[in-house]
Amino acid sequence: MDQHQGRVLSVQLLRFLAAAIVAAGHLAFAFSDHVGGGLGLDRGVARASNHASQSAVPLFFLVSGYIMVVASRPLFGVKGGMRAFWLRRAVRILPPYWIATGLLVAVFAWLGREVDGVHLLRSLALVPDYGADGARPLPILWPGWTLFYEMLFYLLFGLGISAGRWPAVGTAAGGIAALVLLGLLIESPGAVLFAATRPVSLLFPIGMALALWREGGGQLPAALRVALALAVIPAMALLPRSSGDALDFAYLLWAGIPALLLFAAVVGGPLRVPQPRLADMLGGMSYALYLLHLPVAWIWAAFYPGFLFALGPWFHFASLMGGAFALSLGFYLWVERPLTAALNRRLAVASRRT
């Protein structure tokens, strides 16, 4: 079974896998390394782990492109579909992000770390702000830098949704292509336009194209899908990591190709998922895990019992992952899901009144 309540379970599992890889990479190399030199991993293993974490971001964008084509069927060609789509995506993305950011700011206040007010406002509004490396927009909740690209994609996709599926896909793909081309032509465009013109956004049209191909009856042979999955590891080993701007065309090669290989292997045909409810729940909680693992890490850094450091970095890492998983699951079940449902109901009522 690859469907549960209208959701593609294989894609749900990919969402969870990407979130778990990102969380593990951040927790291992930004928090657990201070008690064990990067978990005691040798340089080659550490480099491979970081490569996997970086490739999880393209996997997110591929998944988003795919999901929008599949999940937006009820809105294609519907009057008012554009407004409904934008409101639903804003409700899905922004309130959990704001809550997670607020939690992190509260932890920083408890720890006595200063938070710049302007940076906080820009972060909450998803207005790109750049760190010292100048490569990625860095909100206070820094994993949230990807949300700028998600919202940009939703903006473009929604522009054509009331006209139908192909206008929505064409508007999004054409808009992204035009922005990337503009980025090649303009020097020093400013933070917002610079972020909007990064080639990393081209992953969304690739995800959409795969969804259209699958919905049109496309399917890869099982042997080829296995070969694609097996090719992920050598691709990460052989593709050299680029320096400089992390979101350029070189990034699409060394981080995007492994993600694309895995994505095509999973969605390229039917995939039997033995526990559909569990798979759906894991996919559902993936966004919470993506947002909350950083606040959990800072909380744990402040309150982790000193005597437990003697158990080593791997115990520290396991406790971090366990805490992030538990908090994310609880947040998804008791905060994010009911809050999203309640806001959508309110917006539906308000829409009918107007």
Short mmCIF file of C-alpha atoms in Angstrom, two decimals:
data_model
loop_
_atom_site.label_atom_id
_atom_site.label_comp_id
_atom_site.label_asym_id
_atom_site.label_seq_id
_atom_site.Cartn_x
_atom_site.Cartn_y
_atom_site.Cartn_z
CA MET A 1 0.00 0.00 0.00
CA ASP A 2 1.43 3.39 -1.01
CA GLN A 3 -1.54 5.63 -0.16
CA HIS A 4 -3.07 6.61 3.17
CA GLN A 5 -5.80 9.24 3.44
CA GLY A 6 -4.77 10.64 0.06
CA ARG A 7 -1.07 10.95 0.93
CA VAL A 8 1.73 9.09 -0.82
CA LEU A 9 3.39 7.04 1.89
CA SER A 10 6.72 6.65 0.13
CA VAL A 11 6.96 10.44 -0.06
CA GLN A 12 5.97 10.70 3.60
CA LEU A 13 8.85 8.39 4.49
CA LEU A 14 11.23 10.50 2.41
CA ARG A 15 10.10 13.61 4.29
CA PHE A 16 10.86 11.93 7.60
CA LEU A 17 14.20 10.60 6.36
CA ALA A 18 15.28 14.05 5.19
CA ALA A 19 14.27 15.68 8.48
CA ALA A 20 15.99 12.97 10.53
CA ILE A 21 19.21 13.29 8.51
CA VAL A 22 19.26 17.07 8.91
CA ALA A 23 18.59 16.80 12.64
CA ALA A 24 21.23 14.13 13.11
CA GLY A 25 23.82 16.13 11.19
CA HIS A 26 23.16 19.30 13.15
CA LEU A 27 23.08 17.58 16.51
CA ALA A 28 26.18 15.51 15.85
CA PHE A 29 28.43 18.18 14.40
CA ALA A 30 27.13 21.36 16.01
CA PHE A 31 26.41 20.08 19.51
CA SER A 32 27.77 16.60 20.23
CA ASP A 33 31.18 17.36 18.75
CA HIS A 34 32.09 19.51 21.75
CA VAL A 35 32.15 16.43 23.95
CA GLY A 36 33.96 14.09 21.60
CA GLY A 37 35.55 15.65 18.55
CA GLY A 38 32.71 15.01 16.10
CA LEU A 39 31.52 11.81 17.79
CA GLY A 40 34.99 10.38 17.41
CA LEU A 41 34.44 9.77 13.69
CA ASP A 42 37.40 9.82 11.35
CA ARG A 43 37.54 12.55 8.75
CA GLY A 44 36.17 10.44 5.89
CA VAL A 45 33.12 9.26 7.82
CA ALA A 46 32.49 12.76 9.13
CA ARG A 47 32.67 14.17 5.60
CA ALA A 48 30.22 11.54 4.33
CA SER A 49 27.81 12.30 7.19
CA ASN A 50 27.91 15.99 6.37
CA HIS A 51 27.35 15.24 2.68
CA ALA A 52 24.26 13.23 3.57
CA SER A 53 22.95 16.08 5.70
CA GLN A 54 23.51 18.57 2.88
CA SER A 55 21.75 16.29 0.37
CA ALA A 56 18.70 16.15 2.60
CA VAL A 57 17.85 19.75 1.67
CA PRO A 58 17.50 18.99 -2.07
CA LEU A 59 15.43 15.99 -1.04
CA PHE A 60 13.04 18.34 0.79
CA PHE A 61 12.68 20.53 -2.29
CA LEU A 62 12.10 17.56 -4.60
CA VAL A 63 9.44 16.27 -2.22
CA SER A 64 7.75 19.69 -2.08
CA GLY A 65 7.55 19.95 -5.86
CA TYR A 66 6.10 16.45 -6.07
CA ILE A 67 3.59 16.91 -3.25
CA MET A 68 2.19 20.19 -4.58
CA VAL A 69 1.24 18.58 -7.89
CA VAL A 70 -0.41 15.62 -6.15
CA ALA A 71 -2.03 17.36 -3.17
CA SER A 72 -3.41 20.38 -5.03
CA ARG A 73 -5.80 18.43 -7.26
CA PRO A 74 -8.94 19.82 -5.55
CA LEU A 75 -7.80 23.40 -6.24
CA PHE A 76 -6.76 23.12 -9.89
CA GLY A 77 -9.05 25.16 -12.11
CA VAL A 78 -11.23 26.23 -9.19
CA LYS A 79 -12.31 29.83 -8.72
CA GLY A 80 -10.61 31.15 -5.60
CA GLY A 81 -8.10 28.31 -5.71
CA MET A 82 -5.14 30.69 -5.62
CA ARG A 83 -6.23 32.37 -2.39
CA ALA A 84 -7.15 29.06 -0.78
CA PHE A 85 -3.79 27.54 -1.73
CA TRP A 86 -1.76 30.43 -0.37
CA LEU A 87 -3.71 30.53 2.88
CA ARG A 88 -3.36 26.79 3.44
CA ARG A 89 0.37 26.85 2.79
CA ALA A 90 0.85 29.85 5.08
CA VAL A 91 -1.12 28.12 7.83
CA ARG A 92 0.89 24.94 7.36
CA ILE A 93 4.31 26.60 7.37
CA LEU A 94 4.29 29.79 9.42
CA PRO A 95 2.63 29.13 12.84
CA PRO A 96 4.84 26.10 13.69
CA TYR A 97 7.89 28.04 12.53
CA TRP A 98 6.95 31.04 14.66
CA ILE A 99 6.37 28.83 17.71
CA ALA A 100 9.72 27.07 17.25
CA THR A 101 11.49 30.39 16.79
CA GLY A 102 9.82 31.75 19.91
CA LEU A 103 10.94 28.69 21.86
CA LEU A 104 14.54 29.17 20.71
CA VAL A 105 14.46 32.88 21.59
CA ALA A 106 13.11 31.99 25.04
CA VAL A 107 15.96 29.51 25.53
CA PHE A 108 18.48 32.15 24.44
CA ALA A 109 16.97 34.63 26.92
CA TRP A 110 17.26 32.02 29.68
CA LEU A 111 20.91 31.46 28.77
CA GLY A 112 21.62 35.19 28.63
CA ARG A 113 22.33 35.18 24.89
CA GLU A 114 21.46 38.44 23.16
CA VAL A 115 18.94 38.36 20.31
CA ASP A 116 18.93 41.21 17.81
CA GLY A 117 15.40 42.57 17.42
CA VAL A 118 15.72 43.44 13.74
CA HIS A 119 17.16 40.02 12.98
CA LEU A 120 14.26 38.43 14.87
CA LEU A 121 11.66 40.35 12.87
CA ARG A 122 13.37 39.48 9.60
CA SER A 123 13.51 35.86 10.68
CA LEU A 124 9.82 35.70 11.54
CA ALA A 125 8.94 37.29 8.18
CA LEU A 126 11.34 34.93 6.33
CA VAL A 127 13.20 37.91 4.90
CA PRO A 128 16.68 36.65 3.99
CA ASP A 129 19.55 37.75 6.20
CA TYR A 130 23.06 36.49 5.59
CA GLY A 131 25.74 35.28 7.96
CA ALA A 132 29.47 35.66 7.66
CA ASP A 133 29.78 33.08 4.87
CA GLY A 134 27.28 34.90 2.66
CA ALA A 135 26.00 31.61 1.27
CA ARG A 136 22.59 31.08 2.85
CA PRO A 137 19.93 33.26 4.44
CA LEU A 138 20.27 32.70 8.17
CA PRO A 139 17.23 33.25 10.39
CA ILE A 140 17.59 32.91 14.13
CA LEU A 141 16.22 29.37 13.83
CA TRP A 142 18.80 28.69 11.17
CA PRO A 143 17.38 25.43 9.72
CA GLY A 144 14.47 27.64 8.68
CA TRP A 145 16.50 29.18 5.84
CA THR A 146 14.89 26.64 3.49
CA LEU A 147 11.42 28.05 4.22
CA PHE A 148 12.16 31.15 2.16
CA TYR A 149 12.54 28.91 -0.88
CA GLU A 150 9.45 26.90 0.01
CA MET A 151 7.32 30.03 0.27
CA LEU A 152 8.75 31.43 -2.96
CA PHE A 153 7.80 28.20 -4.72
CA TYR A 154 4.28 28.30 -3.22
CA LEU A 155 3.88 31.91 -4.33
CA LEU A 156 4.72 31.06 -7.94
CA PHE A 157 2.76 27.80 -7.97
CA GLY A 158 -0.33 29.50 -6.57
CA LEU A 159 -0.34 32.18 -9.26
CA GLY A 160 -1.49 29.68 -11.85
CA ILE A 161 -3.49 27.23 -9.78
CA SER A 162 -6.93 28.69 -10.51
CA ALA A 163 -6.28 28.21 -14.22
CA GLY A 164 -5.48 24.51 -13.82
CA ARG A 165 -2.68 22.06 -13.15
CA TRP A 166 -0.51 22.83 -16.16
CA PRO A 167 -0.71 26.63 -15.68
CA ALA A 168 0.30 26.17 -12.02
CA VAL A 169 3.24 23.95 -12.93
CA GLY A 170 4.24 26.19 -15.84
CA THR A 171 4.06 29.37 -13.78
CA ALA A 172 6.18 27.89 -11.01
CA ALA A 173 8.75 26.32 -13.33
CA GLY A 174 8.93 29.36 -15.60
CA GLY A 175 9.15 31.78 -12.70
CA ILE A 176 11.96 29.85 -11.05
CA ALA A 177 13.88 29.53 -14.31
CA ALA A 178 13.50 33.26 -14.94
CA LEU A 179 14.76 34.11 -11.45
CA VAL A 180 17.80 31.85 -11.79
CA LEU A 181 18.60 33.42 -15.17
CA LEU A 182 18.21 36.87 -13.65
CA GLY A 183 20.71 35.90 -10.95
CA LEU A 184 23.27 35.12 -13.64
CA LEU A 185 22.82 38.55 -15.20
CA ILE A 186 22.69 40.85 -12.17
CA GLU A 187 25.63 41.61 -9.91
CA SER A 188 25.11 42.43 -6.21
CA PRO A 189 21.30 42.21 -6.35
CA GLY A 190 20.72 42.57 -2.60
CA ALA A 191 19.93 39.89 -0.04
CA VAL A 192 16.32 39.12 -1.03
CA LEU A 193 16.89 38.97 -4.79
CA PHE A 194 20.17 37.12 -4.32
CA ALA A 195 18.39 34.43 -2.31
CA ALA A 196 15.49 34.25 -4.77
CA THR A 197 17.79 33.70 -7.74
CA ARG A 198 19.83 30.79 -6.32
CA PRO A 199 19.89 27.71 -8.62
CA VAL A 200 18.82 25.48 -5.71
CA SER A 201 15.21 26.43 -6.53
CA LEU A 202 15.43 24.39 -9.76
CA LEU A 203 14.84 21.29 -7.65
CA PHE A 204 11.16 22.20 -7.25
CA PRO A 205 10.42 21.91 -11.01
CA ILE A 206 12.25 18.57 -11.08
CA GLY A 207 9.96 17.29 -8.32
CA MET A 208 6.91 18.58 -10.20
CA ALA A 209 8.07 16.91 -13.41
CA LEU A 210 8.42 13.55 -11.66
CA ALA A 211 4.91 13.90 -10.22
CA LEU A 212 3.45 14.65 -13.65
CA TRP A 213 5.33 11.70 -15.13
CA ARG A 214 4.05 9.33 -12.42
CA GLU A 215 0.48 10.58 -12.70
CA GLY A 216 0.71 10.03 -16.44
CA GLY A 217 1.46 6.36 -15.84
CA GLY A 218 5.26 6.54 -15.86
CA GLN A 219 7.09 3.81 -13.97
CA LEU A 220 10.69 2.66 -13.75
CA PRO A 221 11.65 -1.02 -13.84
CA ALA A 222 12.25 -2.44 -10.37
CA ALA A 223 15.87 -3.32 -11.21
CA LEU A 224 16.58 0.24 -12.28
CA ARG A 225 15.05 1.63 -9.10
CA VAL A 226 17.30 -0.62 -7.02
CA ALA A 227 20.30 0.48 -9.07
CA LEU A 228 19.44 4.14 -8.52
CA ALA A 229 19.18 3.61 -4.77
CA LEU A 230 22.51 1.78 -4.68
CA ALA A 231 24.13 4.59 -6.68
CA VAL A 232 23.50 7.14 -3.91
CA ILE A 233 26.57 6.21 -1.86
CA PRO A 234 29.09 6.22 -4.73
CA ALA A 235 27.58 9.48 -5.97
CA MET A 236 28.29 11.10 -2.59
CA ALA A 237 31.79 9.62 -2.58
CA LEU A 238 32.72 10.64 -6.12
CA LEU A 239 31.09 14.05 -6.45
CA PRO A 240 33.48 16.62 -4.97
CA ARG A 241 32.02 19.17 -2.63
CA SER A 242 32.27 22.71 -3.98
CA SER A 243 33.49 25.73 -2.07
CA GLY A 244 31.99 29.19 -1.99
CA ASP A 245 28.26 29.73 -2.52
CA ALA A 246 26.57 26.59 -1.22
CA LEU A 247 23.43 27.05 -3.32
CA ASP A 248 24.90 27.42 -6.81
CA PHE A 249 24.95 25.02 -9.75
CA ALA A 250 27.85 23.10 -8.22
CA TYR A 251 25.65 22.50 -5.17
CA LEU A 252 23.00 20.99 -7.44
CA LEU A 253 25.58 18.44 -8.54
CA TRP A 254 27.25 17.33 -5.33
CA ALA A 255 24.20 17.62 -3.07
CA GLY A 256 21.34 17.41 -5.55
CA ILE A 257 22.31 14.34 -7.57
CA PRO A 258 22.40 11.93 -4.59
CA ALA A 259 19.02 13.28 -3.48
CA LEU A 260 17.58 12.91 -6.97
CA LEU A 261 18.84 9.33 -7.29
CA LEU A 262 17.16 8.34 -4.03
CA PHE A 263 13.99 10.25 -4.82
CA ALA A 264 13.63 8.69 -8.27
CA ALA A 265 14.25 5.23 -6.82
CA VAL A 266 11.49 5.65 -4.24
CA VAL A 267 8.80 7.42 -6.30
CA GLY A 268 9.63 5.78 -9.62
CA GLY A 269 7.03 3.08 -9.05
CA PRO A 270 4.78 1.53 -6.42
CA LEU A 271 6.33 0.86 -3.04
CA ARG A 272 4.70 -1.37 -0.46
CA VAL A 273 4.71 0.24 2.98
CA PRO A 274 3.79 -2.36 5.63
CA GLN A 275 2.77 0.11 8.36
CA PRO A 276 0.82 2.86 6.58
CA ARG A 277 -0.35 4.69 9.69
CA LEU A 278 3.13 4.77 11.17
CA ALA A 279 4.64 5.96 7.89
CA ASP A 280 2.01 8.68 7.60
CA MET A 281 2.63 9.82 11.19
CA LEU A 282 6.40 9.94 10.68
CA GLY A 283 5.94 12.02 7.56
CA GLY A 284 3.53 14.28 9.39
CA MET A 285 5.92 14.93 12.27
CA SER A 286 8.89 15.56 9.98
CA TYR A 287 8.31 19.33 9.88
CA ALA A 288 8.22 19.51 13.67
CA LEU A 289 11.46 17.52 13.87
CA TYR A 290 13.07 19.85 11.35
CA LEU A 291 12.08 22.92 13.37
CA LEU A 292 12.46 21.73 16.96
CA HIS A 293 15.73 19.80 17.02
CA LEU A 294 17.68 23.06 17.39
CA PRO A 295 15.76 24.38 20.43
CA VAL A 296 16.05 20.90 21.99
CA ALA A 297 19.81 20.98 21.45
CA TRP A 298 20.19 24.33 23.18
CA ILE A 299 17.99 23.24 26.07
CA TRP A 300 20.01 20.05 26.43
CA ALA A 301 23.27 21.98 26.24
CA ALA A 302 22.11 24.04 29.22
CA PHE A 303 20.69 21.25 31.37
CA TYR A 304 22.55 18.09 30.36
CA PRO A 305 23.86 16.63 33.65
CA GLY A 306 27.61 17.07 33.89
CA PHE A 307 28.23 13.59 35.22
CA LEU A 308 26.71 12.09 32.06
CA PHE A 309 29.49 13.56 29.93
CA ALA A 310 31.58 10.66 31.14
CA LEU A 311 29.36 8.37 29.06
CA GLY A 312 30.77 9.98 25.94
CA PRO A 313 29.54 11.85 22.86
CA TRP A 314 27.46 9.01 21.43
CA PHE A 315 25.28 8.86 24.54
CA HIS A 316 24.95 12.64 24.37
CA PHE A 317 23.96 12.39 20.71
CA ALA A 318 21.45 9.59 21.34
CA SER A 319 19.81 11.55 24.15
CA LEU A 320 19.59 14.62 21.91
CA MET A 321 17.97 12.67 19.09
CA GLY A 322 15.59 10.95 21.50
CA GLY A 323 14.58 14.25 23.07
CA ALA A 324 14.09 15.90 19.68
CA PHE A 325 12.02 12.98 18.43
CA ALA A 326 9.81 12.90 21.54
CA LEU A 327 9.18 16.65 21.57
CA SER A 328 8.52 16.72 17.82
CA LEU A 329 6.01 13.88 17.99
CA GLY A 330 4.17 15.53 20.88
CA PHE A 331 4.23 18.89 19.14
CA TYR A 332 2.85 17.39 15.93
CA LEU A 333 0.04 15.46 17.65
CA TRP A 334 -1.05 18.03 20.22
CA VAL A 335 -0.06 21.43 18.81
CA GLU A 336 0.73 21.52 15.10
CA ARG A 337 -2.01 19.26 13.75
CA PRO A 338 -4.93 20.64 15.82
CA LEU A 339 -3.71 24.23 15.36
CA THR A 340 -3.49 23.81 11.59
CA ALA A 341 -6.95 22.23 11.44
CA ALA A 342 -8.47 24.98 13.59
CA LEU A 343 -6.93 27.77 11.53
CA ASN A 344 -8.05 26.18 8.27
CA ARG A 345 -11.61 25.90 9.62
CA ARG A 346 -11.61 29.56 10.64
CA LEU A 347 -10.27 30.63 7.27
CA ALA A 348 -12.88 28.51 5.49
CA VAL A 349 -15.68 30.14 7.51
CA ALA A 350 -14.27 33.62 6.86
CA SER A 351 -13.99 32.84 3.16
CA ARG A 352 -17.63 31.79 2.96
CA ARG A 353 -18.72 34.98 4.70
CA THR A 354 -16.85 37.11 2.19
#
